[in-house]
Amino acid sequence: MAAAALAAGLFSGAQSLADGVDELPPEVQAELYDPEMMDPQQPVGPSSYRDWIAKNPPPWTIGYASSYAGNTWRANVMDRLQNTIIPKWKELGLIDEVIITQSNLSDATQIQQMRQLLDQGVDALIVCCSNPTALNQTVRLAHARGVPVFSATGYLTAPEALNSSANFVVGGYMMGKWMAQEIGGAGNVLIVEGIPGASASDSQNVGILQALEEYPDIEVVGTLAGMWTDQIAQSEIQRWLATNPGQLDGIIIQSASELGAIRAMKQSGREMVPITIGGELGALCYWRKNPDFVSAAIQAWPPGDDFEMNWNIMMRTLMGQGPMVQSILTKPQMLTFEDLTKVLDEDCDEDSADWYNVGIEAWAGKEFLDQFFLEPADPEEYDAASHG
């Protein structure tokens, strides 16, 4: 029965891909929507907003129902939103205000806040890194009221949601493959997930395990939840190290927790092992000062860039450009040490809570996003008077 269910799931996923992705350029389909490198729950059918335009003309009021504020990634998102995105789009005359709420990982609170934002008359809703199913009923309510919901950095399974992120299975696979090669294809590896149950965390973990399956001499000796938060990851890893004195050859950890892993290893007195690192500047600074630490960093979700990608998708959708597919995906990027030397000097701060962003044009620029819309145009050139 399990085999039959798996086969049915694979068939269903393949059917969804055929329905929702076949209009995209073949190279995009091959690189980002390969069914064998997709989270089977990732929605990839036709977008509900292909023939949709905002019921009100700009300037628009946007609601951002954030699920968490307790890590460096979220802080960098807020910095980009408040200091770059909002001033830019206000100056363009296309937004009025952005109303921000924060639910501290409570689905019930986030749902309540989304409903309050709807009652306040927002024209669109953004959520971030949320449970893939818990918000679905509220997404449908928003859609019925003519308010689209955009899920940044992770997906919601409701057909009425429009999702954007990197392909996190690809990102996780890159992390697992890199680690396997870094330790010579054999050894003991500790896996530190993000927030289990959040689609971005679960998808990355799928990719990590898929890569490690190719290396029978690598053993996963433990799995922890770092909650995408350095302090929590550090505490969990320290506890694990204290009770597991055996050989450890590497730590695969989801950003934003890698600085916590480095600190835990330092305080344990053990010899440093390879650790997957993303965009936290403190962790990148440790690498800058210790060039032999690792061979590369994997940028799975530069926070400011990833959120701005979702914002730009939202603006295009409000303008009636017609997104083709439910999930608009981009590809994680690798950073070499040579790249790093162009970003950080040796006098950098190992305790920095800031992030390295590759830049919105490098992550998901205008030409890249054009490929996902039926009527693509530069959203910054939109004539508000033409709306309707």
PDB file of C-alpha atoms in Angstrom, residues 15 19 30 44-45 70 78 87 89 93 114 135 158 194 220 229 237 239 254 262 266 270 313 317 323 347 350 353 357:
ATOM      1  CA  GLN A  15       0.278  15.803 -13.559  1.00  0.00           C
ATOM      2  CA  ASP A  19      -0.647  21.547 -15.980  1.00  0.00           C
ATOM      3  CA  ALA A  30      14.559  21.530 -16.179  1.00  0.00           C
ATOM      4  CA  VAL A  44       2.924  23.942  -9.087  1.00  0.00           C
ATOM      5  CA  GLY A  45      -0.462  24.095 -10.787  1.00  0.00           C
ATOM      6  CA  GLY A  70      13.235  36.141  16.763  1.00  0.00           C
ATOM      7  CA  MET A  78      12.427  43.924   8.202  1.00  0.00           C
ATOM      8  CA  PRO A  87      10.298  54.119   0.678  1.00  0.00           C
ATOM      9  CA  TRP A  89       7.317  52.060  -3.714  1.00  0.00           C
ATOM     10  CA  GLY A  93       3.168  56.334  -5.806  1.00  0.00           C
ATOM     11  CA  MET A 114      -4.650  37.951   8.827  1.00  0.00           C
ATOM     12  CA  LEU A 135      -3.603  29.203   6.919  1.00  0.00           C
ATOM     13  CA  ALA A 158      -4.137  26.529  -0.879  1.00  0.00           C
ATOM     14  CA  GLY A 194      15.037  24.830  10.904  1.00  0.00           C
ATOM     15  CA  VAL A 220      23.343  10.628  10.251  1.00  0.00           C
ATOM     16  CA  THR A 229      17.809  30.824  15.548  1.00  0.00           C
ATOM     17  CA  ILE A 237      24.100  21.357  19.647  1.00  0.00           C
ATOM     18  CA  ARG A 239      23.574  19.549  24.673  1.00  0.00           C
ATOM     19  CA  GLN A 254      19.938  25.394   7.960  1.00  0.00           C
ATOM     20  CA  ILE A 262      30.243  27.452  15.150  1.00  0.00           C
ATOM     21  CA  LYS A 266      34.220  26.294  19.796  1.00  0.00           C
ATOM     22  CA  ARG A 270      36.427  19.675  20.019  1.00  0.00           C
ATOM     23  CA  ILE A 313       5.716  39.234  -7.641  1.00  0.00           C
ATOM     24  CA  THR A 317       0.084  40.488  -9.791  1.00  0.00           C
ATOM     25  CA  PRO A 323       1.423  34.873 -12.930  1.00  0.00           C
ATOM     26  CA  ASP A 347      38.842  42.765  10.223  1.00  0.00           C
ATOM     27  CA  GLU A 350      32.475  37.297  13.977  1.00  0.00           C
ATOM     28  CA  ALA A 353      24.009  39.573  13.222  1.00  0.00           C
ATOM     29  CA  ASN A 357      22.487  39.386   0.235  1.00  0.00           C
TER      30      ASN A 357
END
